[in-house]
XYZ file of C-alpha atoms in Angstrom:
553
model
C 33.380 -23.869 -92.982
C 35.984 -22.038 -95.059
C 35.591 -19.553 -97.860
C 36.597 -22.116 -100.472
C 34.065 -24.598 -99.173
C 31.237 -22.185 -99.889
C 32.259 -22.011 -103.595
C 30.126 -18.977 -104.455
C 30.951 -16.226 -106.953
C 29.409 -13.566 -104.726
C 31.257 -14.848 -101.701
C 34.521 -14.916 -103.635
C 33.954 -11.307 -104.625
C 33.256 -10.445 -100.979
C 36.391 -12.251 -99.796
C 38.421 -10.440 -102.433
C 37.045 -7.077 -101.286
C 37.764 -7.838 -97.625
C 41.325 -8.802 -98.431
C 43.487 -9.668 -95.455
C 41.325 -7.774 -92.935
C 38.587 -10.394 -92.434
C 38.301 -14.141 -92.972
C 34.822 -15.480 -93.743
C 33.951 -18.459 -91.517
C 30.416 -19.387 -92.514
C 27.019 -18.031 -93.499
C 24.739 -17.095 -90.600
C 21.565 -16.283 -92.486
C 20.024 -14.975 -95.672
C 16.897 -13.020 -96.498
C 15.416 -10.195 -98.533
C 17.750 -7.743 -96.836
C 20.843 -9.672 -97.890
C 23.159 -12.302 -96.455
C 24.979 -12.319 -93.120
C 28.313 -14.052 -92.638
C 30.350 -14.897 -89.580
C 33.885 -13.627 -90.031
C 37.028 -13.088 -88.017
C 38.647 -9.705 -87.752
C 42.261 -10.689 -88.366
C 43.737 -7.490 -86.989
C 41.875 -7.569 -83.677
C 41.361 -11.366 -83.578
C 37.634 -11.216 -82.812
C 34.489 -12.611 -84.380
C 32.266 -10.197 -86.284
C 29.152 -10.411 -88.439
C 29.256 -9.015 -91.966
C 25.983 -8.144 -93.691
C 26.050 -7.884 -97.470
C 23.211 -5.699 -98.683
C 21.150 -6.254 -101.860
C 22.533 -5.132 -105.182
C 20.324 -1.985 -105.234
C 22.432 -0.382 -102.551
C 25.672 -0.890 -104.443
C 24.389 -0.049 -107.928
C 22.462 3.157 -107.150
C 24.625 6.100 -106.173
C 21.901 7.831 -104.141
C 21.158 4.719 -102.055
C 24.867 4.022 -101.590
C 25.553 7.551 -100.376
C 22.567 7.577 -98.018
C 23.450 4.160 -96.604
C 27.028 5.170 -95.872
C 25.865 8.396 -94.253
C 23.293 6.649 -92.042
C 25.700 3.861 -91.155
C 28.283 6.414 -90.084
C 25.686 7.766 -87.647
C 24.829 4.284 -86.336
C 28.516 3.490 -85.894
C 28.657 6.222 -83.289
C 26.114 4.447 -81.091
C 27.311 2.942 -77.824
C 24.517 1.194 -75.944
C 24.333 -2.243 -74.263
C 21.120 -3.096 -76.148
C 22.365 -2.162 -79.627
C 24.618 -4.367 -81.745
C 27.544 -2.075 -82.624
C 28.478 -1.204 -86.199
C 32.248 -1.297 -86.764
C 32.825 -0.440 -90.404
C 31.434 -0.156 -93.930
C 33.060 -2.197 -96.697
C 32.365 -1.268 -100.322
C 33.397 -1.950 -103.883
C 31.834 -1.229 -107.267
C 29.225 -4.003 -106.946
C 29.240 -4.924 -103.228
C 28.142 -2.937 -100.212
C 28.417 -4.432 -96.727
C 28.868 -3.405 -93.154
C 30.638 -5.063 -90.253
C 28.877 -5.354 -86.891
C 29.390 -7.058 -83.576
C 28.753 -10.795 -83.407
C 26.273 -11.814 -80.702
C 26.443 -15.409 -79.500
C 22.795 -16.379 -79.254
C 19.668 -16.449 -81.383
C 17.119 -14.035 -82.778
C 13.750 -13.512 -81.171
C 12.181 -15.183 -84.209
C 14.324 -18.266 -83.683
C 13.536 -18.342 -79.953
C 9.775 -18.236 -80.571
C 10.027 -20.831 -83.358
C 11.932 -23.112 -80.985
C 9.971 -22.600 -77.747
C 6.649 -21.079 -78.737
C 5.062 -18.071 -76.979
C 7.396 -16.552 -74.411
C 6.594 -16.391 -70.691
C 5.530 -13.013 -69.314
C 8.755 -12.244 -67.484
C 10.966 -12.877 -70.514
C 8.579 -11.011 -72.809
C 8.613 -7.921 -70.587
C 12.409 -7.986 -70.268
C 12.846 -8.133 -74.049
C 10.277 -5.377 -74.555
C 12.120 -3.171 -72.079
C 15.553 -3.848 -73.590
C 14.402 -2.954 -77.094
C 12.585 0.140 -75.814
C 15.782 1.296 -74.084
C 17.692 0.873 -77.361
C 15.048 2.819 -79.306
C 14.991 5.593 -76.724
C 18.752 5.921 -77.141
C 18.539 6.028 -80.956
C 15.530 8.349 -81.088
C 17.290 10.709 -78.722
C 20.031 10.990 -81.345
C 17.603 11.643 -84.163
C 17.612 8.148 -85.716
C 14.615 5.916 -86.407
C 15.288 2.229 -87.044
C 12.433 1.505 -89.529
C 12.821 -2.287 -89.422
C 12.077 -3.502 -85.889
C 10.985 -7.126 -86.160
C 11.743 -10.454 -84.433
C 14.583 -11.208 -86.846
C 16.348 -7.992 -85.847
C 16.239 -8.617 -82.092
C 19.152 -10.748 -80.900
C 18.987 -12.585 -77.565
C 22.414 -13.053 -76.050
C 22.853 -16.573 -74.730
C 25.140 -15.693 -71.825
C 23.117 -12.852 -70.308
C 19.644 -13.145 -71.826
C 19.621 -9.468 -72.806
C 18.035 -8.328 -76.057
C 20.064 -6.363 -78.585
C 18.710 -4.518 -81.599
C 20.671 -4.948 -84.812
C 20.536 -3.470 -88.324
C 20.837 0.129 -87.228
C 23.082 0.312 -90.278
C 19.922 0.678 -92.403
C 18.309 3.298 -90.169
C 17.347 6.794 -91.226
C 17.342 10.263 -89.762
C 13.988 11.192 -88.277
C 14.096 14.518 -90.080
C 14.133 12.814 -93.496
C 11.119 11.353 -95.268
C 11.095 7.792 -96.546
C 10.677 7.662 -100.330
C 7.567 5.925 -101.579
C 9.556 4.190 -104.299
C 11.637 2.465 -101.664
C 8.642 0.504 -100.462
C 8.879 -2.162 -103.187
C 11.980 -4.320 -103.659
C 14.209 -2.229 -101.453
C 11.321 -2.024 -99.013
C 12.417 -5.413 -97.710
C 15.504 -3.610 -96.468
C 14.073 -0.355 -95.126
C 11.046 -2.057 -93.654
C 9.301 -5.420 -93.480
C 5.626 -5.118 -94.542
C 4.274 -7.364 -91.754
C 5.852 -5.054 -89.146
C 5.620 -1.655 -90.866
C 3.709 1.201 -89.340
C 0.848 2.646 -91.427
C 2.737 5.890 -92.022
C 5.777 3.964 -93.215
C 3.650 1.764 -95.471
C 2.098 4.850 -97.078
C 5.478 6.511 -97.639
C 4.873 9.349 -95.189
C 7.534 10.840 -92.960
C 8.224 8.603 -89.967
C 9.517 9.278 -86.479
C 10.138 7.244 -83.336
C 6.459 6.351 -83.023
C 6.822 4.209 -86.145
C 9.392 2.039 -84.353
C 7.035 1.777 -81.368
C 4.326 0.392 -83.662
C 6.773 -2.173 -85.067
C 7.904 -3.061 -81.545
C 4.264 -3.617 -80.559
C 3.821 -6.072 -83.446
C 7.089 -7.756 -82.452
C 5.864 -8.154 -78.862
C 2.528 -9.425 -80.230
C 4.417 -12.128 -82.123
C 6.576 -13.036 -79.115
C 3.463 -13.393 -76.943
C 1.397 -15.437 -79.412
C 3.875 -17.018 -81.874
C 1.673 -15.595 -84.652
C 2.317 -12.766 -87.115
C -0.524 -10.379 -86.384
C -0.572 -8.710 -89.816
C 0.397 -11.646 -92.021
C -0.628 -11.593 -95.681
C -0.005 -13.555 -98.860
C 1.831 -10.780 -100.680
C 3.735 -7.615 -99.861
C 0.985 -5.452 -101.324
C -1.706 -7.134 -99.221
C 0.416 -6.750 -96.102
C 0.808 -3.027 -96.774
C -2.934 -2.684 -97.318
C -3.626 -4.464 -94.031
C -1.290 -2.093 -92.211
C -3.206 0.852 -93.655
C -6.735 -0.438 -93.153
C -7.019 -3.313 -90.651
C -6.870 -2.932 -86.894
C -4.311 -5.115 -85.155
C -6.153 -7.819 -83.165
C -5.791 -7.434 -79.420
C -3.097 -9.690 -78.010
C -5.471 -10.591 -75.178
C -7.895 -12.223 -77.625
C -5.220 -14.750 -78.593
C -3.444 -15.175 -75.272
C -5.720 -14.600 -72.349
C -3.214 -15.413 -69.592
C -1.253 -12.188 -70.085
C -1.614 -9.567 -67.336
C -4.161 -6.921 -68.273
C -1.612 -4.118 -68.017
C 0.713 -5.926 -70.455
C -2.135 -6.465 -72.913
C -2.997 -2.775 -72.760
C 0.643 -1.779 -73.232
C 1.090 -3.903 -76.367
C -2.283 -2.819 -77.792
C -1.410 0.816 -77.125
C 1.783 0.424 -79.174
C -0.091 -0.717 -82.305
C -2.672 2.046 -82.598
C -3.064 3.131 -86.229
C -2.846 6.842 -85.454
C 0.669 7.754 -84.255
C -0.864 10.272 -81.850
C -2.702 7.433 -80.078
C 0.455 5.413 -79.359
C 3.163 5.963 -76.801
C 4.772 9.178 -77.950
C 8.262 8.120 -76.921
C 10.106 4.922 -76.096
C 10.742 6.357 -72.635
C 6.975 6.528 -72.097
C 6.729 2.836 -73.011
C 9.440 1.943 -70.482
C 7.731 4.015 -67.800
C 4.425 2.249 -68.509
C 6.092 -1.128 -68.037
C 7.787 0.074 -64.848
C 4.621 1.552 -63.368
C 2.685 -1.645 -64.099
C 5.383 -3.561 -62.200
C 5.430 -6.230 -64.883
C 9.168 -6.849 -64.717
C 9.882 -8.752 -61.530
C 13.047 -7.612 -59.747
C 16.010 -9.902 -59.521
C 16.296 -12.089 -56.434
C 19.412 -11.138 -54.431
C 22.228 -13.661 -54.644
C 22.355 -13.972 -50.842
C 18.761 -15.191 -50.748
C 19.304 -17.585 -53.657
C 22.241 -19.116 -51.807
C 20.161 -19.267 -48.641
C 17.453 -21.202 -50.486
C 20.067 -23.784 -51.502
C 21.392 -23.901 -47.943
C 17.939 -24.542 -46.505
C 17.165 -27.173 -49.157
C 20.310 -29.101 -48.203
C 19.330 -28.821 -44.539
C 15.895 -30.310 -45.306
C 17.476 -33.242 -47.152
C 19.849 -33.789 -44.238
C 16.953 -33.833 -41.760
C 15.138 -36.473 -43.816
C 18.246 -38.642 -44.202
C 19.171 -38.402 -40.503
C 15.619 -39.209 -39.412
C 15.500 -42.244 -41.705
C 18.941 -43.571 -40.718
C 18.258 -42.992 -37.028
C 14.932 -44.813 -37.212
C 16.503 -47.789 -38.999
C 19.359 -47.995 -36.469
C 17.113 -47.759 -33.404
C 14.740 -50.379 -34.798
C 17.615 -52.752 -35.602
C 19.154 -52.176 -32.158
C 15.936 -52.988 -30.364
C 15.466 -56.150 -32.380
C 19.060 -57.166 -31.585
C 18.449 -56.533 -27.860
C 21.357 -54.080 -27.584
C 21.983 -52.038 -24.437
C 20.465 -48.569 -24.093
C 23.920 -46.979 -24.289
C 24.743 -48.724 -27.552
C 21.285 -48.002 -28.922
C 21.493 -44.241 -28.270
C 25.108 -43.741 -29.388
C 24.433 -43.318 -33.121
C 21.172 -41.291 -32.682
C 22.940 -38.840 -30.338
C 25.727 -38.389 -32.892
C 23.185 -37.795 -35.678
C 21.285 -35.299 -33.552
C 24.539 -33.432 -32.852
C 25.253 -33.278 -36.588
C 21.735 -31.995 -37.221
C 21.932 -29.314 -34.522
C 25.331 -28.135 -35.770
C 24.039 -27.953 -39.335
C 20.966 -26.063 -38.169
C 23.144 -23.545 -36.335
C 25.179 -22.903 -39.487
C 21.931 -22.122 -41.315
C 20.902 -19.767 -38.514
C 24.306 -18.095 -38.794
C 23.691 -17.612 -42.517
C 20.298 -16.080 -41.740
C 21.911 -13.657 -39.307
C 24.573 -12.731 -41.831
C 21.914 -11.883 -44.417
C 20.076 -9.891 -41.786
C 23.259 -7.940 -41.066
C 23.374 -7.047 -44.756
C 20.132 -5.161 -44.202
C 17.464 -7.683 -45.208
C 14.446 -7.770 -42.920
C 12.701 -11.071 -42.189
C 9.885 -10.103 -44.576
C 12.462 -9.533 -47.351
C 14.034 -12.957 -46.749
C 10.698 -14.762 -46.718
C 9.535 -12.908 -49.836
C 12.774 -13.810 -51.603
C 12.431 -17.491 -50.727
C 8.832 -17.446 -51.963
C 9.954 -15.970 -55.251
C 12.648 -18.633 -55.642
C 9.932 -21.275 -55.334
C 7.643 -19.309 -57.659
C 10.426 -19.217 -60.244
C 10.624 -22.994 -60.163
C 6.855 -23.275 -60.555
C 6.961 -20.816 -63.470
C 9.719 -22.843 -65.079
C 7.608 -26.003 -64.855
C 4.677 -24.168 -66.433
C 6.958 -22.886 -69.177
C 8.243 -26.393 -69.901
C 4.692 -27.701 -69.921
C 3.824 -25.258 -72.708
C 6.636 -26.477 -74.962
C 5.524 -29.216 -77.393
C 9.017 -30.675 -77.774
C 9.384 -31.050 -73.995
C 5.992 -32.751 -73.721
C 6.959 -35.089 -76.552
C 10.234 -35.998 -74.833
C 8.337 -36.640 -71.610
C 6.001 -39.046 -73.407
C 9.009 -40.902 -74.794
C 10.587 -41.112 -71.335
C 7.371 -42.529 -69.856
C 7.218 -45.084 -72.662
C 10.818 -46.132 -71.995
C 10.116 -46.448 -68.255
C 7.052 -48.621 -68.831
C 8.962 -50.842 -71.256
C 11.747 -51.222 -68.674
C 9.235 -52.257 -66.024
C 7.717 -54.854 -68.317
C 11.155 -56.204 -69.239
C 12.102 -56.247 -65.560
C 9.072 -58.356 -64.723
C 9.916 -60.794 -67.523
C 13.588 -61.036 -66.472
C 12.610 -61.612 -62.837
C 10.174 -64.363 -63.844
C 12.856 -65.971 -66.011
C 15.423 -65.795 -63.178
C 12.984 -67.386 -60.725
C 12.391 -70.245 -63.150
C 16.122 -71.022 -63.150
C 16.293 -71.576 -59.411
C 16.749 -75.096 -58.095
C 15.424 -75.838 -54.612
C 17.911 -77.730 -52.499
C 16.018 -77.401 -49.206
C 12.736 -75.903 -47.977
C 14.447 -72.539 -47.453
C 17.426 -72.649 -49.823
C 17.815 -72.406 -53.591
C 20.665 -72.865 -55.981
C 20.759 -69.856 -58.323
C 22.831 -70.065 -61.515
C 25.129 -67.172 -62.451
C 22.890 -66.098 -65.343
C 19.956 -65.895 -62.956
C 21.956 -63.725 -60.571
C 22.825 -61.404 -63.456
C 19.154 -61.184 -64.419
C 18.108 -60.415 -60.846
C 20.638 -57.567 -60.474
C 19.736 -56.239 -63.935
C 16.074 -56.316 -62.918
C 16.818 -54.331 -59.756
C 18.730 -51.711 -61.731
C 15.997 -51.459 -64.371
C 13.261 -51.072 -61.751
C 15.224 -48.318 -60.019
C 15.789 -46.512 -63.310
C 12.131 -46.826 -64.261
C 10.944 -45.423 -60.940
C 13.217 -42.389 -61.299
C 12.054 -41.775 -64.874
C 8.408 -41.998 -63.842
C 8.644 -39.940 -60.660
C 11.063 -37.243 -61.866
C 8.793 -35.186 -64.094
C 9.657 -31.664 -65.344
C 5.973 -30.766 -64.943
C 5.437 -31.946 -61.363
C 6.590 -30.345 -58.118
C 9.243 -32.601 -56.537
C 8.839 -33.870 -52.998
C 11.808 -31.813 -51.780
C 10.173 -28.599 -52.932
C 6.889 -29.551 -51.295
C 8.741 -30.159 -48.047
C 10.609 -26.847 -48.403
C 7.345 -24.963 -48.870
C 5.739 -26.736 -45.928
C 8.632 -26.097 -43.524
C 10.488 -22.929 -44.517
C 7.522 -21.104 -46.016
C 5.242 -22.464 -43.297
C 4.920 -21.483 -39.665
C 8.122 -23.206 -38.363
C 10.468 -21.693 -40.948
C 8.914 -18.225 -40.807
C 9.235 -18.204 -37.017
C 12.921 -19.212 -37.204
C 13.681 -16.587 -39.865
C 11.948 -13.870 -37.858
C 13.805 -14.923 -34.724
C 17.210 -14.849 -36.432
C 16.505 -11.547 -38.192
C 15.118 -9.864 -35.076
C 18.121 -11.006 -33.056
C 20.429 -9.197 -35.437
C 18.240 -6.133 -35.801
C 18.478 -5.475 -32.065
C 22.267 -5.243 -32.401
C 22.060 -2.446 -34.918
C 21.133 1.133 -34.336
C 17.704 2.127 -35.481
C 18.999 4.722 -37.911
C 21.467 2.449 -39.665
C 19.024 -0.444 -39.660
C 16.299 1.663 -41.217
C 18.571 2.989 -43.940
C 19.951 -0.414 -44.862
C 16.586 -2.152 -44.829
C 15.161 0.511 -47.094
C 18.158 0.230 -49.406
C 18.008 -3.547 -49.717
C 14.228 -3.736 -49.793
C 14.355 -2.142 -53.201
C 16.065 -5.251 -54.506
C 13.114 -7.438 -53.573
C 10.371 -4.885 -54.032
C 9.453 -3.440 -57.438
C 11.854 -0.871 -58.810
C 11.387 2.754 -57.922
C 10.900 5.286 -60.663
C 13.893 7.025 -62.185
C 12.905 10.316 -60.603
C 12.734 8.745 -57.138
C 16.132 7.107 -57.677
C 17.688 10.416 -58.690
C 16.169 12.195 -55.682
C 17.405 9.456 -53.343
C 20.875 9.654 -54.862
C 20.972 13.443 -54.498
C 19.813 13.191 -50.886
C 22.485 10.563 -50.197
C 25.168 12.788 -51.720
C 23.932 15.776 -49.681
C 24.129 13.757 -46.471
C 27.638 12.614 -47.357
C 28.765 16.183 -48.053
C 27.279 17.375 -44.780
C 29.162 14.646 -42.911
C 32.420 15.599 -44.623
C 31.880 19.283 -43.866
C 31.143 18.562 -40.210
C 34.282 16.430 -39.915
C 36.396 19.148 -41.535
C 34.946 21.751 -39.159
C 35.716 19.528 -36.163
C 39.268 18.993 -37.458
C 39.792 22.750 -37.872
C 38.550 23.417 -34.343
C 40.888 20.713 -32.973
C 43.872 22.191 -34.817
C 43.005 25.684 -33.610
C 42.696 24.520 -29.991
C 45.984 22.647 -30.244
C 47.717 25.712 -31.668
C 46.408 27.884 -28.856
C 47.589 25.382 -26.270
C 51.079 25.328 -27.757
C 51.309 29.134 -27.791
C 50.281 29.281 -24.135
């Protein structure tokens, strides 16, 4: 959509102010805090988002000056979980700022589309936003408007980014009470304001933690915890009403996550987490964020799944061939030729999988790490099915698919009956079938096959391949093979190196260590490296000295 297509006086004024630096593409959103447009930076040839603030900011000198000052501070931020601010654009009646464009959707849009978020995604978003707040608070800036609409979820990576730091404020400054009315929609949203912000008191980082707790409450329940009919009623609720416990609305959340969110929304700032770092540490200590599964183990899971499918196919083909050979009274040599070839293929394929297991073991993964990783791959699939089952639109699509499959089966039965009626018997065992009947018969076969797939392939039901994978590779046979392959490699490595590498890689599968433990481990590793370098240098000096003495002699 071009600038001319929008045909708006305000947009024309904005385009005139931007001149030849930016080209407006389309409107991204609009609310009480102003309008956001997608634009292209013509000098750097990149997409940006331009937020035009309400008229109060442009018309009042004090607000304009404070906004520019605070935006200058936010423009100095450089953090992977904060949408960067590039520039401020101003004229006599327009005030806007240019920020990075994030390809994705807001947390509010995600919840509106999918409903309450699963635990793993909720914890990851909570951590990302807390990291961003810790960074900002450490530089003396409080956001004052943390809410689902200001949390962007990047489509490519899934990370959460906080935006609108351009309307932040220094922690050392008090928020004016007068700013809590019309302009209050900019400096804070009543449904997510902390009590001290709603009352016009001085705010600090704990105010953002309260707002983040309400944001997490919404992401977990798809309900606004402190909703009200008017702005005034919402402010009164923030000052007087306790936030309902998230566990009362969504009982399947882990107890530690419920306590963390409830702790964020305490009315007294002294009763909340005192810093965003403390919130992150609470999430880490509760081990709510599952660690990422190593890529090697993910690839191994695919390798083993293919091997299981190959075993099933070879067993079926071999059985069919042997049965047909026996019925045809073929010789034993001819009968066993194809089965022996299939068995050789199977053994070779199995050995390649064992080689892959040994390679992963050489990387430092113990058999317990490999088995735990495979279990978590299967658990991820089960969690995904549960997540899809909780989405109304997915359930509705599934009902439509089942309806289509049933209709196809009914039509198939009718077409088959019609085709059979067209046959003409020419002998006790032979029929003449017209071309139209042949077409109906083949169409019936295709429709039946399609219907069976639609009925059996359900996003809510564990497929047969996964059941077989769990029974074999997560059962006694697979565990024994994995242990055998891993132990065979571990005997080839020295105990010291094996211990170090297993400990190093085990952290990828096990819950993350604390920051302090990571720092200590890093320092110890650096000390060991320095000691090795010093010992090598000493040995080299001794060798050079001995060589010099020998030459002098």
